[in-house]
Amino acid sequence: AQRVTQPEKLLSVFKGAPVELKCNYSYSGSPELFWYVQYSRQRLQLLLRHISRESIKGFTADLNKGETSFHLKKPFAQEEDSAMYYCALTTGANNLFFGTGTRLTVIP
Amino acid sequence: NAGVTQTPKFQVLKTGQSMTLQCAQDMNHEYMSWYRQDPGMGLRLIHYSVGAGITDQGEVPNGYNVSRSTTEDFPLRLLSAAPSQTSVYFCASSYGRVASNTEAFFGQGTRLTVV
Protein backbone atom coordinates (compact mmCIF):
# COMPACT_ATOMS: atom_id res chain seq x y z
CA ALA A 1 0.00 0.00 0.00
CA GLN A 2 1.05 3.56 -0.57
CA ARG A 3 2.10 5.66 2.35
CA VAL A 4 3.61 9.10 2.79
CA THR A 5 5.33 9.99 6.03
CA GLN A 6 6.24 13.45 7.20
CA PRO A 7 7.94 12.91 10.54
CA GLU A 8 7.88 16.52 11.73
CA LYS A 9 4.55 18.11 12.62
CA LEU A 10 6.21 21.41 13.49
CA LEU A 11 9.45 22.96 12.32
CA SER A 12 10.83 26.33 13.31
CA VAL A 13 13.85 27.98 11.74
CA PHE A 14 15.31 31.47 11.84
CA LYS A 15 15.11 33.74 8.84
CA GLY A 16 18.10 33.16 6.61
CA ALA A 17 18.76 29.67 7.94
CA PRO A 18 18.50 26.58 5.74
CA VAL A 19 15.33 24.56 5.96
CA GLU A 20 14.62 20.93 5.15
CA LEU A 21 11.17 19.37 5.39
CA LYS A 22 11.35 15.60 5.37
CA CYS A 23 9.16 13.28 3.34
CA ASN A 24 9.46 9.52 3.03
CA TYR A 25 7.23 7.30 1.01
CA SER A 26 6.43 3.66 0.46
CA TYR A 27 5.20 2.43 -2.88
CA SER A 28 6.20 -0.60 -4.85
CA GLY A 29 5.89 1.06 -8.27
CA SER A 30 7.33 4.24 -9.72
CA PRO A 31 5.94 7.10 -7.66
CA GLU A 32 5.10 10.58 -8.80
CA LEU A 33 5.69 13.00 -5.97
CA PHE A 34 4.61 16.52 -5.17
CA TRP A 35 4.87 19.17 -2.53
CA TYR A 36 1.72 21.17 -1.82
CA VAL A 37 1.63 24.25 0.40
CA GLN A 38 -1.11 26.05 2.29
CA TYR A 39 -0.37 29.61 3.37
CA SER A 40 -2.47 31.20 6.10
CA ARG A 41 -6.06 31.79 4.94
CA GLN A 42 -5.26 30.50 1.47
CA ARG A 43 -6.16 27.28 -0.27
CA LEU A 44 -3.89 24.31 -0.80
CA GLN A 45 -1.74 24.81 -3.89
CA LEU A 46 0.98 22.99 -5.75
CA LEU A 47 4.51 24.05 -4.87
CA LEU A 48 6.56 21.70 -6.98
CA ARG A 49 6.61 18.28 -8.59
CA HIS A 50 9.53 15.90 -8.82
CA ILE A 51 9.29 15.35 -12.56
CA SER A 52 10.04 18.97 -13.40
CA ARG A 53 13.15 19.22 -11.24
CA GLU A 54 12.45 22.94 -10.91
CA SER A 55 13.08 25.44 -8.16
CA ILE A 56 9.98 27.27 -6.98
CA LYS A 57 10.31 30.18 -4.55
CA GLY A 58 13.82 28.92 -3.86
CA PHE A 59 12.62 25.45 -2.86
CA THR A 60 13.92 22.27 -4.44
CA ALA A 61 13.17 18.62 -3.84
CA ASP A 62 15.05 15.61 -5.13
CA LEU A 63 13.55 12.18 -5.42
CA ASN A 64 15.87 9.62 -3.83
CA LYS A 65 14.55 6.20 -4.78
CA GLY A 66 17.19 4.39 -2.73
CA GLU A 67 16.10 6.13 0.46
CA THR A 68 12.48 6.50 -0.71
CA SER A 69 12.59 10.16 0.18
CA PHE A 70 11.52 13.45 -1.34
CA HIS A 71 12.76 16.08 1.09
CA LEU A 72 12.00 19.75 0.46
CA LYS A 73 14.91 22.13 0.87
CA LYS A 74 15.61 25.82 0.78
CA PRO A 75 19.02 27.33 1.54
CA PHE A 76 17.77 30.58 3.11
CA ALA A 77 14.34 30.65 4.74
CA GLN A 78 12.16 33.74 4.43
CA GLU A 79 9.29 34.84 6.68
CA GLU A 80 6.83 34.38 3.83
CA ASP A 81 7.73 30.69 3.73
CA SER A 82 5.79 30.12 6.95
CA ALA A 83 3.00 27.75 5.97
CA MET A 84 1.74 24.20 6.11
CA TYR A 85 3.57 21.87 3.72
CA TYR A 86 2.22 18.55 2.48
CA CYS A 87 4.11 15.89 0.61
CA ALA A 88 1.91 13.85 -1.73
CA LEU A 89 2.25 10.82 -3.94
CA THR A 90 0.20 9.62 -6.86
CA THR A 91 0.18 6.22 -8.48
CA GLY A 92 -1.59 7.63 -11.53
CA ALA A 93 -5.05 6.43 -10.52
CA ASN A 94 -6.33 9.94 -9.87
CA ASN A 95 -5.58 9.68 -6.18
CA LEU A 96 -3.19 11.82 -4.24
CA PHE A 97 -1.89 10.22 -1.06
CA PHE A 98 -0.94 12.95 1.38
CA GLY A 99 1.34 13.03 4.36
CA THR A 100 0.13 14.57 7.59
CA GLY A 101 1.88 17.84 6.88
CA THR A 102 4.60 19.95 8.49
CA ARG A 103 3.91 23.41 9.81
CA LEU A 104 6.92 25.58 9.07
CA THR A 105 7.46 28.74 11.07
CA VAL A 106 10.22 31.12 10.06
CA ILE A 107 11.28 33.27 12.99
CA PRO A 108 12.27 36.85 12.11
CA ASN B 1 -11.71 33.17 -12.71
CA ALA B 2 -12.96 31.70 -9.44
CA GLY B 3 -11.22 28.30 -9.73
CA VAL B 4 -12.77 25.75 -7.36
CA THR B 5 -15.57 27.05 -5.15
CA GLN B 6 -16.95 25.15 -2.18
CA THR B 7 -20.06 26.01 -0.21
CA PRO B 8 -20.69 26.29 2.66
CA LYS B 9 -17.43 27.19 4.42
CA PHE B 10 -18.76 26.01 7.79
CA GLN B 11 -21.60 23.72 8.78
CA VAL B 12 -22.90 22.15 11.96
CA LEU B 13 -25.17 19.13 11.65
CA LYS B 14 -27.00 16.97 14.11
CA THR B 15 -26.42 13.24 14.01
CA GLY B 16 -28.69 11.65 11.44
CA GLN B 17 -29.22 14.76 9.36
CA SER B 18 -28.35 14.79 5.69
CA MET B 19 -26.78 17.54 3.67
CA THR B 20 -24.94 18.30 0.46
CA LEU B 21 -21.57 19.97 0.18
CA GLN B 22 -21.33 21.89 -3.05
CA CYS B 23 -18.30 22.10 -5.32
CA ALA B 24 -18.08 23.99 -8.59
CA GLN B 25 -15.17 24.71 -10.91
CA ASP B 26 -14.97 27.04 -13.86
CA MET B 27 -11.81 25.69 -15.49
CA ASN B 28 -13.54 23.05 -17.64
CA HIS B 29 -11.64 20.31 -15.79
CA GLU B 30 -12.71 16.74 -16.39
CA TYR B 31 -11.37 15.33 -13.12
CA MET B 32 -12.89 16.26 -9.77
CA SER B 33 -12.34 14.77 -6.33
CA TRP B 34 -13.46 15.05 -2.72
CA TYR B 35 -11.02 14.65 0.16
CA ARG B 36 -11.45 14.78 3.91
CA GLN B 37 -8.83 15.87 6.38
CA ASP B 38 -8.99 14.73 9.97
CA PRO B 39 -6.75 16.04 12.77
CA GLY B 40 -3.29 14.54 12.59
CA MET B 41 -3.95 12.89 9.26
CA GLY B 42 -3.32 13.72 5.66
CA LEU B 43 -6.06 14.31 3.14
CA ARG B 44 -7.87 11.12 2.16
CA LEU B 45 -9.83 10.57 -1.04
CA ILE B 46 -13.57 10.00 -0.63
CA HIS B 47 -14.89 9.90 -4.19
CA TYR B 48 -13.73 11.11 -7.55
CA SER B 49 -15.06 11.67 -11.05
CA VAL B 50 -13.28 11.48 -14.38
CA GLY B 51 -16.06 13.23 -16.28
CA ALA B 52 -19.76 13.97 -16.34
CA GLY B 53 -21.73 10.85 -15.52
CA ILE B 54 -18.70 8.91 -14.24
CA THR B 55 -17.84 8.55 -10.56
CA ASP B 56 -15.82 6.11 -8.50
CA GLN B 57 -14.95 5.43 -4.89
CA GLY B 58 -11.79 6.51 -3.21
CA GLU B 59 -10.16 5.43 0.01
CA VAL B 60 -12.96 6.35 2.46
CA PRO B 61 -16.31 6.36 0.59
CA ASN B 62 -18.67 4.97 3.23
CA GLY B 63 -21.45 7.33 4.26
CA TYR B 64 -21.08 9.57 1.21
CA ASN B 65 -22.70 9.75 -2.21
CA VAL B 66 -21.68 11.71 -5.27
CA SER B 67 -22.99 12.39 -8.73
CA ARG B 68 -21.65 14.35 -11.68
CA SER B 69 -24.37 15.62 -13.95
CA THR B 70 -22.30 18.50 -15.36
CA THR B 71 -18.61 19.14 -15.90
CA GLU B 72 -18.72 22.09 -13.52
CA ASP B 73 -20.38 20.61 -10.43
CA PHE B 74 -19.51 17.70 -8.13
CA PRO B 75 -21.68 17.69 -4.99
CA LEU B 76 -20.94 15.46 -2.02
CA ARG B 77 -23.92 14.12 -0.10
CA LEU B 78 -23.86 12.97 3.50
CA LEU B 79 -26.74 10.54 3.80
CA SER B 80 -27.04 10.33 7.59
CA ALA B 81 -24.41 12.39 9.34
CA ALA B 82 -22.36 10.78 12.09
CA PRO B 83 -19.86 12.37 14.52
CA SER B 84 -17.10 10.39 12.74
CA GLN B 85 -17.75 12.58 9.69
CA THR B 86 -16.63 15.68 11.53
CA SER B 87 -13.79 16.84 9.34
CA VAL B 88 -12.58 19.42 6.86
CA TYR B 89 -13.64 18.58 3.34
CA PHE B 90 -11.73 19.64 0.25
CA CYS B 91 -12.84 19.53 -3.33
CA ALA B 92 -10.21 19.41 -6.06
CA SER B 93 -10.18 19.48 -9.84
CA SER B 94 -7.60 18.85 -12.53
CA TYR B 95 -7.41 18.93 -16.29
CA GLY B 96 -6.53 15.27 -16.46
CA ARG B 97 -5.77 12.50 -14.04
CA VAL B 98 -3.43 13.58 -11.29
CA ALA B 99 0.00 12.81 -12.64
CA SER B 100 3.42 14.32 -12.73
CA ASN B 101 2.42 16.91 -15.33
CA THR B 102 -1.03 17.72 -13.96
CA GLU B 103 -1.76 20.05 -11.09
CA ALA B 104 -4.73 19.57 -8.77
CA PHE B 105 -6.56 22.78 -7.85
CA PHE B 106 -8.25 22.84 -4.46
CA GLY B 107 -11.22 24.63 -3.00
CA GLN B 108 -10.93 26.54 0.26
CA GLY B 109 -12.47 23.72 2.28
CA THR B 110 -15.67 23.12 4.23
CA ARG B 111 -15.39 22.62 7.97
CA LEU B 112 -18.15 20.24 9.05
CA THR B 113 -19.04 19.43 12.64
CA VAL B 114 -21.53 16.70 13.47
CA VAL B 115 -22.91 16.83 16.99
CSV table of C-alpha atoms in Angstrom, one decimal:
chain,number,residue,atom,x,y,z
A,1,ALA,CA,0.0,0.0,0.0
A,2,GLN,CA,1.1,3.6,-0.6
A,3,ARG,CA,2.1,5.7,2.4
A,4,VAL,CA,3.6,9.1,2.8
A,5,THR,CA,5.3,10.0,6.0
A,6,GLN,CA,6.2,13.5,7.2
A,7,PRO,CA,7.9,12.9,10.5
A,8,GLU,CA,7.9,16.5,11.7
A,9,LYS,CA,4.5,18.1,12.6
A,10,LEU,CA,6.2,21.4,13.5
A,11,LEU,CA,9.4,23.0,12.3
A,12,SER,CA,10.8,26.3,13.3
A,13,VAL,CA,13.9,28.0,11.7
A,14,PHE,CA,15.3,31.5,11.8
A,15,LYS,CA,15.1,33.7,8.8
A,16,GLY,CA,18.1,33.2,6.6
A,17,ALA,CA,18.8,29.7,7.9
A,18,PRO,CA,18.5,26.6,5.7
A,19,VAL,CA,15.3,24.6,6.0
A,20,GLU,CA,14.6,20.9,5.2
A,21,LEU,CA,11.2,19.4,5.4
A,22,LYS,CA,11.3,15.6,5.4
A,23,CYS,CA,9.2,13.3,3.3
A,24,ASN,CA,9.5,9.5,3.0
A,25,TYR,CA,7.2,7.3,1.0
A,26,SER,CA,6.4,3.7,0.5
A,27,TYR,CA,5.2,2.4,-2.9
A,28,SER,CA,6.2,-0.6,-4.9
A,29,GLY,CA,5.9,1.1,-8.3
A,30,SER,CA,7.3,4.2,-9.7
A,31,PRO,CA,5.9,7.1,-7.7
A,32,GLU,CA,5.1,10.6,-8.8
A,33,LEU,CA,5.7,13.0,-6.0
A,34,PHE,CA,4.6,16.5,-5.2
A,35,TRP,CA,4.9,19.2,-2.5
A,36,TYR,CA,1.7,21.2,-1.8
A,37,VAL,CA,1.6,24.3,0.4
A,38,GLN,CA,-1.1,26.0,2.3
A,39,TYR,CA,-0.4,29.6,3.4
A,40,SER,CA,-2.5,31.2,6.1
A,41,ARG,CA,-6.1,31.8,4.9
A,42,GLN,CA,-5.3,30.5,1.5
A,43,ARG,CA,-6.2,27.3,-0.3
A,44,LEU,CA,-3.9,24.3,-0.8
A,45,GLN,CA,-1.7,24.8,-3.9
A,46,LEU,CA,1.0,23.0,-5.7
A,47,LEU,CA,4.5,24.1,-4.9
A,48,LEU,CA,6.6,21.7,-7.0
A,49,ARG,CA,6.6,18.3,-8.6
A,50,HIS,CA,9.5,15.9,-8.8
A,51,ILE,CA,9.3,15.4,-12.6
A,52,SER,CA,10.0,19.0,-13.4
A,53,ARG,CA,13.2,19.2,-11.2
A,54,GLU,CA,12.4,22.9,-10.9
A,55,SER,CA,13.1,25.4,-8.2
A,56,ILE,CA,10.0,27.3,-7.0
A,57,LYS,CA,10.3,30.2,-4.5
A,58,GLY,CA,13.8,28.9,-3.9
A,59,PHE,CA,12.6,25.5,-2.9
A,60,THR,CA,13.9,22.3,-4.4
A,61,ALA,CA,13.2,18.6,-3.8
A,62,ASP,CA,15.1,15.6,-5.1
A,63,LEU,CA,13.6,12.2,-5.4
A,64,ASN,CA,15.9,9.6,-3.8
A,65,LYS,CA,14.5,6.2,-4.8
A,66,GLY,CA,17.2,4.4,-2.7
A,67,GLU,CA,16.1,6.1,0.5
A,68,THR,CA,12.5,6.5,-0.7
A,69,SER,CA,12.6,10.2,0.2
A,70,PHE,CA,11.5,13.5,-1.3
A,71,HIS,CA,12.8,16.1,1.1
A,72,LEU,CA,12.0,19.8,0.5
A,73,LYS,CA,14.9,22.1,0.9
A,74,LYS,CA,15.6,25.8,0.8
A,75,PRO,CA,19.0,27.3,1.5
A,76,PHE,CA,17.8,30.6,3.1
A,77,ALA,CA,14.3,30.6,4.7
A,78,GLN,CA,12.2,33.7,4.4
A,79,GLU,CA,9.3,34.8,6.7
A,80,GLU,CA,6.8,34.4,3.8
A,81,ASP,CA,7.7,30.7,3.7
A,82,SER,CA,5.8,30.1,6.9
A,83,ALA,CA,3.0,27.8,6.0
A,84,MET,CA,1.7,24.2,6.1
A,85,TYR,CA,3.6,21.9,3.7
A,86,TYR,CA,2.2,18.6,2.5
A,87,CYS,CA,4.1,15.9,0.6
A,88,ALA,CA,1.9,13.9,-1.7
A,89,LEU,CA,2.3,10.8,-3.9
A,90,THR,CA,0.2,9.6,-6.9
A,91,THR,CA,0.2,6.2,-8.5
A,92,GLY,CA,-1.6,7.6,-11.5
A,93,ALA,CA,-5.0,6.4,-10.5
A,94,ASN,CA,-6.3,9.9,-9.9
A,95,ASN,CA,-5.6,9.7,-6.2
A,96,LEU,CA,-3.2,11.8,-4.2
A,97,PHE,CA,-1.9,10.2,-1.1
A,98,PHE,CA,-0.9,12.9,1.4
A,99,GLY,CA,1.3,13.0,4.4
A,100,THR,CA,0.1,14.6,7.6
A,101,GLY,CA,1.9,17.8,6.9
A,102,THR,CA,4.6,19.9,8.5
A,103,ARG,CA,3.9,23.4,9.8
A,104,LEU,CA,6.9,25.6,9.1
A,105,THR,CA,7.5,28.7,11.1
A,106,VAL,CA,10.2,31.1,10.1
A,107,ILE,CA,11.3,33.3,13.0
A,108,PRO,CA,12.3,36.8,12.1
B,1,ASN,CA,-11.7,33.2,-12.7
B,2,ALA,CA,-13.0,31.7,-9.4
B,3,GLY,CA,-11.2,28.3,-9.7
B,4,VAL,CA,-12.8,25.8,-7.4
B,5,THR,CA,-15.6,27.0,-5.1
B,6,GLN,CA,-16.9,25.2,-2.2
B,7,THR,CA,-20.1,26.0,-0.2
B,8,PRO,CA,-20.7,26.3,2.7
B,9,LYS,CA,-17.4,27.2,4.4
B,10,PHE,CA,-18.8,26.0,7.8
B,11,GLN,CA,-21.6,23.7,8.8
B,12,VAL,CA,-22.9,22.1,12.0
B,13,LEU,CA,-25.2,19.1,11.7
B,14,LYS,CA,-27.0,17.0,14.1
B,15,THR,CA,-26.4,13.2,14.0
B,16,GLY,CA,-28.7,11.7,11.4
B,17,GLN,CA,-29.2,14.8,9.4
B,18,SER,CA,-28.4,14.8,5.7
B,19,MET,CA,-26.8,17.5,3.7
B,20,THR,CA,-24.9,18.3,0.5
B,21,LEU,CA,-21.6,20.0,0.2
B,22,GLN,CA,-21.3,21.9,-3.0
B,23,CYS,CA,-18.3,22.1,-5.3
B,24,ALA,CA,-18.1,24.0,-8.6
B,25,GLN,CA,-15.2,24.7,-10.9
B,26,ASP,CA,-15.0,27.0,-13.9
B,27,MET,CA,-11.8,25.7,-15.5
B,28,ASN,CA,-13.5,23.0,-17.6
B,29,HIS,CA,-11.6,20.3,-15.8
B,30,GLU,CA,-12.7,16.7,-16.4
B,31,TYR,CA,-11.4,15.3,-13.1
B,32,MET,CA,-12.9,16.3,-9.8
B,33,SER,CA,-12.3,14.8,-6.3
B,34,TRP,CA,-13.5,15.1,-2.7
B,35,TYR,CA,-11.0,14.6,0.2
B,36,ARG,CA,-11.4,14.8,3.9
B,37,GLN,CA,-8.8,15.9,6.4
B,38,ASP,CA,-9.0,14.7,10.0
B,39,PRO,CA,-6.8,16.0,12.8
B,40,GLY,CA,-3.3,14.5,12.6
B,41,MET,CA,-4.0,12.9,9.3
B,42,GLY,CA,-3.3,13.7,5.7
B,43,LEU,CA,-6.1,14.3,3.1
B,44,ARG,CA,-7.9,11.1,2.2
B,45,LEU,CA,-9.8,10.6,-1.0
B,46,ILE,CA,-13.6,10.0,-0.6
B,47,HIS,CA,-14.9,9.9,-4.2
B,48,TYR,CA,-13.7,11.1,-7.6
B,49,SER,CA,-15.1,11.7,-11.1
B,50,VAL,CA,-13.3,11.5,-14.4
B,51,GLY,CA,-16.1,13.2,-16.3
B,52,ALA,CA,-19.8,14.0,-16.3
B,53,GLY,CA,-21.7,10.9,-15.5
B,54,ILE,CA,-18.7,8.9,-14.2
B,55,THR,CA,-17.8,8.5,-10.6
B,56,ASP,CA,-15.8,6.1,-8.5
B,57,GLN,CA,-14.9,5.4,-4.9
B,58,GLY,CA,-11.8,6.5,-3.2
B,59,GLU,CA,-10.2,5.4,0.0
B,60,VAL,CA,-13.0,6.3,2.5
B,61,PRO,CA,-16.3,6.4,0.6
B,62,ASN,CA,-18.7,5.0,3.2
B,63,GLY,CA,-21.5,7.3,4.3
B,64,TYR,CA,-21.1,9.6,1.2
B,65,ASN,CA,-22.7,9.7,-2.2
B,66,VAL,CA,-21.7,11.7,-5.3
B,67,SER,CA,-23.0,12.4,-8.7
B,68,ARG,CA,-21.6,14.4,-11.7
B,69,SER,CA,-24.4,15.6,-14.0
B,70,THR,CA,-22.3,18.5,-15.4
B,71,THR,CA,-18.6,19.1,-15.9
B,72,GLU,CA,-18.7,22.1,-13.5
B,73,ASP,CA,-20.4,20.6,-10.4
B,74,PHE,CA,-19.5,17.7,-8.1
B,75,PRO,CA,-21.7,17.7,-5.0
B,76,LEU,CA,-20.9,15.5,-2.0
B,77,ARG,CA,-23.9,14.1,-0.1
B,78,LEU,CA,-23.9,13.0,3.5
B,79,LEU,CA,-26.7,10.5,3.8
B,80,SER,CA,-27.0,10.3,7.6
B,81,ALA,CA,-24.4,12.4,9.3
B,82,ALA,CA,-22.4,10.8,12.1
B,83,PRO,CA,-19.9,12.4,14.5
B,84,SER,CA,-17.1,10.4,12.7
B,85,GLN,CA,-17.7,12.6,9.7
B,86,THR,CA,-16.6,15.7,11.5
B,87,SER,CA,-13.8,16.8,9.3
B,88,VAL,CA,-12.6,19.4,6.9
B,89,TYR,CA,-13.6,18.6,3.3
B,90,PHE,CA,-11.7,19.6,0.3
B,91,CYS,CA,-12.8,19.5,-3.3
B,92,ALA,CA,-10.2,19.4,-6.1
B,93,SER,CA,-10.2,19.5,-9.8
B,94,SER,CA,-7.6,18.9,-12.5
B,95,TYR,CA,-7.4,18.9,-16.3
B,96,GLY,CA,-6.5,15.3,-16.5
B,97,ARG,CA,-5.8,12.5,-14.0
B,98,VAL,CA,-3.4,13.6,-11.3
B,99,ALA,CA,0.0,12.8,-12.6
B,100,SER,CA,3.4,14.3,-12.7
B,101,ASN,CA,2.4,16.9,-15.3
B,102,THR,CA,-1.0,17.7,-14.0
B,103,GLU,CA,-1.8,20.0,-11.1
B,104,ALA,CA,-4.7,19.6,-8.8
B,105,PHE,CA,-6.6,22.8,-7.8
B,106,PHE,CA,-8.3,22.8,-4.5
B,107,GLY,CA,-11.2,24.6,-3.0
B,108,GLN,CA,-10.9,26.5,0.3
B,109,GLY,CA,-12.5,23.7,2.3
B,110,THR,CA,-15.7,23.1,4.2
B,111,ARG,CA,-15.4,22.6,8.0
B,112,LEU,CA,-18.2,20.2,9.0
B,113,THR,CA,-19.0,19.4,12.6
B,114,VAL,CA,-21.5,16.7,13.5
B,115,VAL,CA,-22.9,16.8,17.0
